[in-house]
XYZ file of C-alpha atoms in Angstrom:
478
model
C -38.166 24.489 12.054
C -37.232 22.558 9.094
C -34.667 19.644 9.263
C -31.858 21.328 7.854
C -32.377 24.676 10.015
C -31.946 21.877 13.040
C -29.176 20.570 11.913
C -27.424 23.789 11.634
C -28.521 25.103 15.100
C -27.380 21.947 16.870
C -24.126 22.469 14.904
C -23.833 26.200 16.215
C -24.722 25.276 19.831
C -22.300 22.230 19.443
C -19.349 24.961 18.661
C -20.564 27.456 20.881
C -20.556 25.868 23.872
C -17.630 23.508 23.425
C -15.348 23.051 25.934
C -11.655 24.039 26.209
C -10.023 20.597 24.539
C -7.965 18.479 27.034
C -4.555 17.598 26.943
C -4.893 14.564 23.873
C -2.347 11.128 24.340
C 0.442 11.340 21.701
C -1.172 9.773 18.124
C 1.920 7.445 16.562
C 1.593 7.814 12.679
C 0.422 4.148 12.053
C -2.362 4.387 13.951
C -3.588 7.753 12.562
C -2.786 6.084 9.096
C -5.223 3.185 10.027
C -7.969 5.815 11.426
C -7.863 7.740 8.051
C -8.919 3.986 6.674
C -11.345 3.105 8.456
C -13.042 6.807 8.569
C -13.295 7.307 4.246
C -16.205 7.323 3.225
C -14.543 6.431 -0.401
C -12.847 3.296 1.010
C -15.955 2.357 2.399
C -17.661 3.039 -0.702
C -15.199 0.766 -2.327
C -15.666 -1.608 -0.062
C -19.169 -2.191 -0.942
C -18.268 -2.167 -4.287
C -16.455 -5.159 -4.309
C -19.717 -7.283 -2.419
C -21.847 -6.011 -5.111
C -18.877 -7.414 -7.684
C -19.138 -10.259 -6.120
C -22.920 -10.699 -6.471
C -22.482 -9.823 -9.893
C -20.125 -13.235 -10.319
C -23.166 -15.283 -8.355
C -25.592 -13.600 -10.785
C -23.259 -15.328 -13.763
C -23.586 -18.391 -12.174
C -27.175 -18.471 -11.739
C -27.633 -18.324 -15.575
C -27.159 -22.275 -14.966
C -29.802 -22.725 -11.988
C -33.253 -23.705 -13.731
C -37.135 -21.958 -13.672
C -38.793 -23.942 -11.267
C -42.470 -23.433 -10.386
C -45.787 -24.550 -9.714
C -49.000 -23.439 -11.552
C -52.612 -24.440 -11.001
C -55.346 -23.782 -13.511
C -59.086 -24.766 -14.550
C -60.008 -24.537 -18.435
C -63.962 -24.092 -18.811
C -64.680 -25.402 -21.978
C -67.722 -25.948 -24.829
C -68.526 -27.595 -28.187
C -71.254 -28.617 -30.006
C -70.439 -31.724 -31.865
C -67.193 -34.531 -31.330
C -65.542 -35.713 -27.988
C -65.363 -32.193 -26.618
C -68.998 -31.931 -26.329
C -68.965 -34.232 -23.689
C -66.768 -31.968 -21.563
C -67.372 -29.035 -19.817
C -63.868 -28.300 -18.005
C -60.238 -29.221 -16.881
C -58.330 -29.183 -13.804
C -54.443 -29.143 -14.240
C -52.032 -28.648 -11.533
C -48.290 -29.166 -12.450
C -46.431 -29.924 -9.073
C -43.415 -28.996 -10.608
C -42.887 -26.999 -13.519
C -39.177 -26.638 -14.520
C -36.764 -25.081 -17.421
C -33.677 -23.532 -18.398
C -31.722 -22.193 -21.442
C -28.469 -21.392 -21.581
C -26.073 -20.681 -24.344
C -22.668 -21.777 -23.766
C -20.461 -19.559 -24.720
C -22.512 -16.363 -23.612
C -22.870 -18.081 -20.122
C -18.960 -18.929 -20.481
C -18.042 -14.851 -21.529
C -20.276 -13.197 -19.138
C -19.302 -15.094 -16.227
C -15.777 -14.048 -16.915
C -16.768 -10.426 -17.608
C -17.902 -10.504 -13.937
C -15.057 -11.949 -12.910
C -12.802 -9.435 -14.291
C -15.168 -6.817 -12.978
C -14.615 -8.236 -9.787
C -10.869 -7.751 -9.834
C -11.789 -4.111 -11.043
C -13.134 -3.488 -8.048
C -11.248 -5.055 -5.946
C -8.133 -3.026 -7.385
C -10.188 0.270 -6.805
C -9.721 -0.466 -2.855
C -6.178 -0.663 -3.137
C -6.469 2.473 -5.087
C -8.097 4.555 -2.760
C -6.497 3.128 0.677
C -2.669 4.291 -0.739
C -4.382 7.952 -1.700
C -5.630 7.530 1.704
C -2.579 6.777 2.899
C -0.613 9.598 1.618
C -3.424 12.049 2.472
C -3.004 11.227 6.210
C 0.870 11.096 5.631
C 0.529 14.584 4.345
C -2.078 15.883 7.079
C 0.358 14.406 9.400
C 2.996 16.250 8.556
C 1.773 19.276 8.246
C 0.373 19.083 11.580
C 3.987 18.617 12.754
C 5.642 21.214 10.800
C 3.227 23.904 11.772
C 3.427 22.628 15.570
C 7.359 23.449 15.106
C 6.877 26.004 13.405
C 4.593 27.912 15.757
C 7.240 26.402 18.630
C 10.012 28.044 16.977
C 7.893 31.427 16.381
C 7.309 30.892 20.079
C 10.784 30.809 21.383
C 11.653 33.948 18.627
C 9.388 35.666 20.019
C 10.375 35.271 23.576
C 14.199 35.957 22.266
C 12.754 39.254 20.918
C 11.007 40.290 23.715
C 13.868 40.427 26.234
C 16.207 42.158 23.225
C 13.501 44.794 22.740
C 13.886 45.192 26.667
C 17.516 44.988 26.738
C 17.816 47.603 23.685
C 15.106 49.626 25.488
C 17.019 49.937 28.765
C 20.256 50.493 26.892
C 17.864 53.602 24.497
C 16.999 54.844 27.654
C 20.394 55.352 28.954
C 21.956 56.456 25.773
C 23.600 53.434 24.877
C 21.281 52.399 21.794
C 20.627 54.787 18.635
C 16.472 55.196 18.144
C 17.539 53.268 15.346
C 18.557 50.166 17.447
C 15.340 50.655 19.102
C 13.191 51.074 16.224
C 14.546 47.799 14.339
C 13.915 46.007 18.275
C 10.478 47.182 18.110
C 9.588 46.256 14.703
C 11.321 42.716 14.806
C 8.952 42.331 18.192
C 6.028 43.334 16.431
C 6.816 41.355 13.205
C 7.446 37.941 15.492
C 3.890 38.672 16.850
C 1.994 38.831 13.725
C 3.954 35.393 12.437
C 3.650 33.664 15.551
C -0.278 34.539 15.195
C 0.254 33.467 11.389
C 1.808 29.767 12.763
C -1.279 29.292 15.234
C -3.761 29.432 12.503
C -1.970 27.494 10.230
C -1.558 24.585 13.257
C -5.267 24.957 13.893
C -5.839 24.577 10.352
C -3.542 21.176 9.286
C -4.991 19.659 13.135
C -8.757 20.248 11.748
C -7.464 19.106 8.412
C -5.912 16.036 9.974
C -8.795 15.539 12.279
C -11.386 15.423 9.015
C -9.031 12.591 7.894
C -9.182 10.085 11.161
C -13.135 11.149 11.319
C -12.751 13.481 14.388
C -14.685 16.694 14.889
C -12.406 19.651 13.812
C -11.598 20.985 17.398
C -10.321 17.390 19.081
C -6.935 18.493 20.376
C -3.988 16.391 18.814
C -0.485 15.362 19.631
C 1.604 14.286 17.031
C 4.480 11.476 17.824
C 7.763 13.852 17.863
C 9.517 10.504 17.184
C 8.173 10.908 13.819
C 10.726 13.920 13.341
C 13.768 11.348 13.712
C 14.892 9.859 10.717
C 15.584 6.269 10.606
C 19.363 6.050 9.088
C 17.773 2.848 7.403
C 16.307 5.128 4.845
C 18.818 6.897 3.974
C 20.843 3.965 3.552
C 18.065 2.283 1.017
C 18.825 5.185 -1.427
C 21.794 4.259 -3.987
C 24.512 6.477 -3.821
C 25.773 6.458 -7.648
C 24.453 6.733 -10.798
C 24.234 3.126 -11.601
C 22.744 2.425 -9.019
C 20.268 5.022 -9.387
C 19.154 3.510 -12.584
C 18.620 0.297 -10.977
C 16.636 1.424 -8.532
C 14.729 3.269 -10.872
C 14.181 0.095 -13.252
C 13.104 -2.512 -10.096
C 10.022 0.635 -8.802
C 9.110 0.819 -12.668
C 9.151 -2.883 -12.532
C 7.222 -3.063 -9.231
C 4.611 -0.887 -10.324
C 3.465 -2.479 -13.562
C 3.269 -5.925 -11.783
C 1.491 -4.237 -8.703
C -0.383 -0.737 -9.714
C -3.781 -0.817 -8.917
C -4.804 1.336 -12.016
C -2.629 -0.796 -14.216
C -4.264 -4.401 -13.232
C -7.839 -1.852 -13.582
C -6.861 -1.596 -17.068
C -5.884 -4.743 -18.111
C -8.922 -6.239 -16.667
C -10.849 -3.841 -18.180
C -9.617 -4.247 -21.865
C -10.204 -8.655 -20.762
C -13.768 -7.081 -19.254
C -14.449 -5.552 -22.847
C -13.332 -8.272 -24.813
C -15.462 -10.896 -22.551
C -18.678 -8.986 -23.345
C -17.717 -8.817 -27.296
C -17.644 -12.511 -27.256
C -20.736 -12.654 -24.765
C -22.572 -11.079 -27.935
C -20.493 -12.672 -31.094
C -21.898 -16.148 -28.938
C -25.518 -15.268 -30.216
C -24.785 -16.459 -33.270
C -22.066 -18.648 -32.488
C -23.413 -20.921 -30.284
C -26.999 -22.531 -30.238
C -28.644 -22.350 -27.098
C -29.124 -25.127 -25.526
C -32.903 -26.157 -23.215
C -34.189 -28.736 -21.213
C -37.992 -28.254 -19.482
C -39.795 -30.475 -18.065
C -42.904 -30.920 -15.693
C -44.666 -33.695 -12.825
C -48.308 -32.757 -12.290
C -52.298 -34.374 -12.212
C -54.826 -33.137 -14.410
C -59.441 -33.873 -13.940
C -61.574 -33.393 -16.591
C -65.334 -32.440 -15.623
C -67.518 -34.691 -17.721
C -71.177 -33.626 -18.863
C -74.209 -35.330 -19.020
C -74.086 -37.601 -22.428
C -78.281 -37.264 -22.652
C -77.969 -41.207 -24.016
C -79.970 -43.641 -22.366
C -77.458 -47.027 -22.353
C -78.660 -49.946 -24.527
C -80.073 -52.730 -22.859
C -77.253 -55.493 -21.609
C -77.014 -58.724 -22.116
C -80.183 -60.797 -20.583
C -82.350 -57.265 -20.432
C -85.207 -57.261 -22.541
C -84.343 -55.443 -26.309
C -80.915 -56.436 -25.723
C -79.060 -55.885 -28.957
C -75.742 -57.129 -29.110
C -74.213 -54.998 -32.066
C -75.847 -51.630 -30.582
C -74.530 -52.455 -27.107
C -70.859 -53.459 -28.232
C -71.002 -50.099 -30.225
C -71.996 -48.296 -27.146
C -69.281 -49.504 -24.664
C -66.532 -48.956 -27.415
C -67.973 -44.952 -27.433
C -67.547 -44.815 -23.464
C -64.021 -46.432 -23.992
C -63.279 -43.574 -26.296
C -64.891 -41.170 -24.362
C -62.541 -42.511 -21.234
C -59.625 -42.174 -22.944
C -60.409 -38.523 -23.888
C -61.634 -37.261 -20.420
C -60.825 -39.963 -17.919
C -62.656 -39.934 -14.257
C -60.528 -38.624 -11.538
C -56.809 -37.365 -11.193
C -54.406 -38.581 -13.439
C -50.583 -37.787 -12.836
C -48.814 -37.279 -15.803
C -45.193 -36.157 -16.192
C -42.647 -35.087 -19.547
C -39.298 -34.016 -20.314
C -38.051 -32.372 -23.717
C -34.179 -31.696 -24.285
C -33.194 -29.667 -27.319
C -31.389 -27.190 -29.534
C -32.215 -23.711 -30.659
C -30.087 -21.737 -33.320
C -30.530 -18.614 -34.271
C -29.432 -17.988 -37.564
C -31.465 -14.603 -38.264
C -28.496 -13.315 -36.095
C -25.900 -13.823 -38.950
C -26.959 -10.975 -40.510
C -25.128 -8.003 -40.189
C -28.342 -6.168 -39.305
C -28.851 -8.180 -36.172
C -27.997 -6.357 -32.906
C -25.742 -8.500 -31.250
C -22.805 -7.627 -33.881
C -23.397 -4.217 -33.353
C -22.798 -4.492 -29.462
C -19.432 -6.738 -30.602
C -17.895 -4.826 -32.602
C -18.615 -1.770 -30.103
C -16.732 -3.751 -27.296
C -14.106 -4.387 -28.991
C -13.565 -0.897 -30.097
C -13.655 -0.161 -26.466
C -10.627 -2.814 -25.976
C -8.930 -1.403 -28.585
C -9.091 2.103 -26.694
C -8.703 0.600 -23.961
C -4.746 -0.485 -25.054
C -4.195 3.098 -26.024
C -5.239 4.507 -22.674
C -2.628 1.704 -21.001
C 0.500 2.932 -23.197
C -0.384 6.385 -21.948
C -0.997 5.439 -17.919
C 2.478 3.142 -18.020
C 4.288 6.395 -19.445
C 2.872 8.639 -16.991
C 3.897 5.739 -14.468
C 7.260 5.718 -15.666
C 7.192 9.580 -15.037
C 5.705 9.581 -12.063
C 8.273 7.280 -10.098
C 11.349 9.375 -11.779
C 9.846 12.667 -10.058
C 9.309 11.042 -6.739
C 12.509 9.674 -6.550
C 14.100 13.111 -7.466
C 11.979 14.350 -5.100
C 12.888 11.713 -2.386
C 16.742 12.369 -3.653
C 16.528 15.896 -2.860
C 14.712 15.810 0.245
C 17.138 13.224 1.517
C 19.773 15.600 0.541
C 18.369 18.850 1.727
C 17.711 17.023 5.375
C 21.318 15.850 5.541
C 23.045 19.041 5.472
C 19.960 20.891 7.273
C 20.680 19.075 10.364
C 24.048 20.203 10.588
C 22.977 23.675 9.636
C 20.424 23.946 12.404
C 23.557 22.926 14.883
C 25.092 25.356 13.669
C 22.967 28.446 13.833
C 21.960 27.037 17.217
C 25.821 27.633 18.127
C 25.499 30.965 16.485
C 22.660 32.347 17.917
C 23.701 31.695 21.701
C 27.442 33.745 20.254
C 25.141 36.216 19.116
C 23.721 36.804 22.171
C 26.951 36.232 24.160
C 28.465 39.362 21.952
C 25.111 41.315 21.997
C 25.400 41.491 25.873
C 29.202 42.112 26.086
C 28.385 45.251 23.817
C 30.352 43.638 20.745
C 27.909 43.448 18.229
C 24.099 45.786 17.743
C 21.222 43.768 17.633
C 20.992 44.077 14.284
C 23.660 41.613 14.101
C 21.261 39.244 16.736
C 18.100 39.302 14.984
C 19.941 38.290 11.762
C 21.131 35.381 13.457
C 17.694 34.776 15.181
C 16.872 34.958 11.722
C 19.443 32.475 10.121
C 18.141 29.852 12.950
C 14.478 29.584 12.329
C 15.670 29.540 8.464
C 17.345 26.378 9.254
C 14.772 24.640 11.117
C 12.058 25.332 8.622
C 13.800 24.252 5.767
C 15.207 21.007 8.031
C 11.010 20.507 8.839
C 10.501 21.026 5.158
C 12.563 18.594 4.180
C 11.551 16.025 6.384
C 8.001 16.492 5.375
C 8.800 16.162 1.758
C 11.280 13.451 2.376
C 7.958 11.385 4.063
C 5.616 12.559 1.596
C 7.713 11.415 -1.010
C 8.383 7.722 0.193
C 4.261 7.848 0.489
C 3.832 8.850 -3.151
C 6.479 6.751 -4.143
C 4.407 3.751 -2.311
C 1.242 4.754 -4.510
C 2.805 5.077 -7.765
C 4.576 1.510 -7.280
C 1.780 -0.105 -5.763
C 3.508 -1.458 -3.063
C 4.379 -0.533 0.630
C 7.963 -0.189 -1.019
C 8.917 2.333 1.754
C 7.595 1.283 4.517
C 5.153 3.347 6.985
C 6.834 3.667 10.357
């Protein structure tokens, strides 16, 4: 079996023989916001995109950190005639062997490309941990709206159920029409299929939401009912007037192009751009600038001269001319191939220019001028992404505004088709009203709760986007 027909076998035993799920410990909001974190993969991702940022910087600085070495060598040599006839070979080991090269202002400009680069990326994990953020926000929400609304299917249903009985009982004894019974019957059967309808769709946000904390898709949650409250704090953050409104408006606009993620990606992109234009204008610029050196010992392998040495002074045939002429040769010879190891050391500081890189033709003004064209585009694309910012915080505050107003007067219309439902059924059972009248009201009540759940999930899903677009926890996660 191959690897991949495993995996899917374990994966189809795994769900075949799981195990009813267990009654799961309420999960607050926080703490499912701050198991969405730590379970992206993209976050992660991010993460490690901001270490190898950072390397990138420490890669910059190493443009400044010298060659070093050691190198050992033997030269086998040959000639027929001169000094170099006398020797055969060379020994040379440099002990340390050292250099480096830098130009100035391309060391300066790409270490504060990196830099910028750096901030890039650490930007992009603020980026990704608010869409995380309003992802699990969103997941969480749902979750809690269908868990209400499969509750409230739930109690319809049961409300149903004893008016189909009552109706049935009063059909049987003549007291209901078939028509009273039919519409009983239907509304029964109709509950049924939605109630079915609002278990899938909890099943569904719960896997959904379980994806987003890294759970497997059947772990059995419990949303925080607290999170259905509404903290009178928020409502009283919102301005109440038109001035006011504008404000408002102007300090999140303000707040988001000091804080947006995307916006500081932007600007340090366009500094990124213009960093590596000057990294390549600094070519020709700048000289480069180089200091080598070296500390090693060196043996040169004499041959056999073949000479016979003049007689010295008292020998017999001792010549004084022949034998002065012969020790000033071995002097010579000495200094060209001394015995033994000799340590020898040098150090050379200079300047290189290239001035073939004026012309137009060279590369490096090619890849300027191409950054800076990307800077230039780079402006454009910020004018655009602050306009769509600017947009983007008007709609989610409308969209806060009428969420905050829809959840207002939904909580005193749920009160009251609460009170009208149980009159309903008061009447319905004293024979005042059919129970046509009843199932409208049943009706009118889970209306008002699903719009009230409605609202308060786009009322929290709207402080969450708000938070993103600003760049800022300006509503705060509770």
């Amino acid at each position: 079996m191959t690897s991949a027909g495993a995996s899917l076998a374990a994966i189809l035993v795994a769900v075949l023989t799981a195990t009813p799920p267990a009654a799961a410990d309420t999960l607050p909001l926080r703490e499912v916001v701050r198991m969405a974190i730590e379970n992206n993969n993209t976050y992660k991702t991010s993460i490690e995109a901001v270490e190898e940022s950072r390397l990138k910087v420490r890669e910059s600085w190493g443009m400044l950190w010298p060659t070093l070495s050691t190198d050992v060598s033997y030269t086998r040599q040959g000639a027929d005639a001169g000094f170099n006839a006398d020797i055969q070979g060379r020994y040379d080991v440099k002990y340390i062997n050292g250099q480096i090269t830098v130009n100035p202002g391309v060391f300066y400009n790409t270490l504060q490309a990196s830099r910028n680069a750096h901030i890039i990326a650490e930007n992009n994990v603020r980026k990704v941990r608010s869409e995380t953020v309003v992802r699990a926000i969103q997941s969480y929400y749902r979750l809690l709206m269908a868990r209400e609304a499969e509750a409230m299917r739930m109690e319809s249903l049961k409300a149903l159920e004893e008016n189909l009985k009552t109706v049935t009982i009063g059909y049987n004894k003549g007291i209901f029409s078939r028509l009273d019974y039919l519409r009983a019957q239907v509304a029964y059967s109709n509950e049924k299929t939605q109630l079915i309808n609002a278990g899938n769709d909890a099943l569904s946000a719960m896997a959904d939401l379980n994806i987003q904390i890294g759970n497997d898709i059947f772990v059995r949650i419990e949303p925080d009912s607290a999170a259905m409250e509404i903290d009178k704090s928020d409502f009283a953050s919102l301005p109440s007037d038109a001035d006011g409104e504008r404000r408002f408006l102007v300090a999140m606009i303000g707040e988001a192009l000091k804080h947006r993620p995307e916006i500081i990606q932007i600007r340090k992109t366009k500094e990124m751009k213009e960093d590596t234009a000057a990294a390549a204008e600094a070519i020709y610029l700048w000289p480069s600038l180089f200091v080598s050196g070296s500390y090693g010992s060196s043996k040169s392998v004499s041959s056999a001269s073949g000479t016979t040495p003049p007689p010295g002074p008292g020998e017999p045939g001792y010549d004084p001319i022949t034998y002065q002429f012969y020790q000033m040769m071995s002097g010579v010879r000495e200094s060209f191939a001394p015995s033994g190891w000799n340590n020898s050391w040098n150090i050379s500081v200079g300047a290189t220019y290239r001035w073939g890189a004026l012309s137009p033709l060279d590369p490096s003004h090619a890849r300027g001028k191409q950054s800076r064209s990307s800077a230039r585009q780079t402006e454009n694309q910020m004018d655009e992404f602050i306009k769509g910012v600017t947009l983007e915080i008007q709609r989610g505050y409308l969209k806060l505004k009428a969420a905050h107003v829809s959840l207002a007067s939904q909580q005193g219309n749920v009160a009251t088709a609460e009170e009208g439902l149980k009159a309903a059924i008061t009447q319905f059972r004293n024979g005042i009203i059919d129970n046509t009248k009843l199932i409208e009201a049943n009706v009118q009540l889970i209306t008002a709760r699903t719009l009230y759940i409605q609202s308060l999930y786009d009322f929290q899903v709207a402080r969450a986007e708000l938070n993103r677009a600003i760049g800022v926890d300006f509503f705060p996660v509770r």
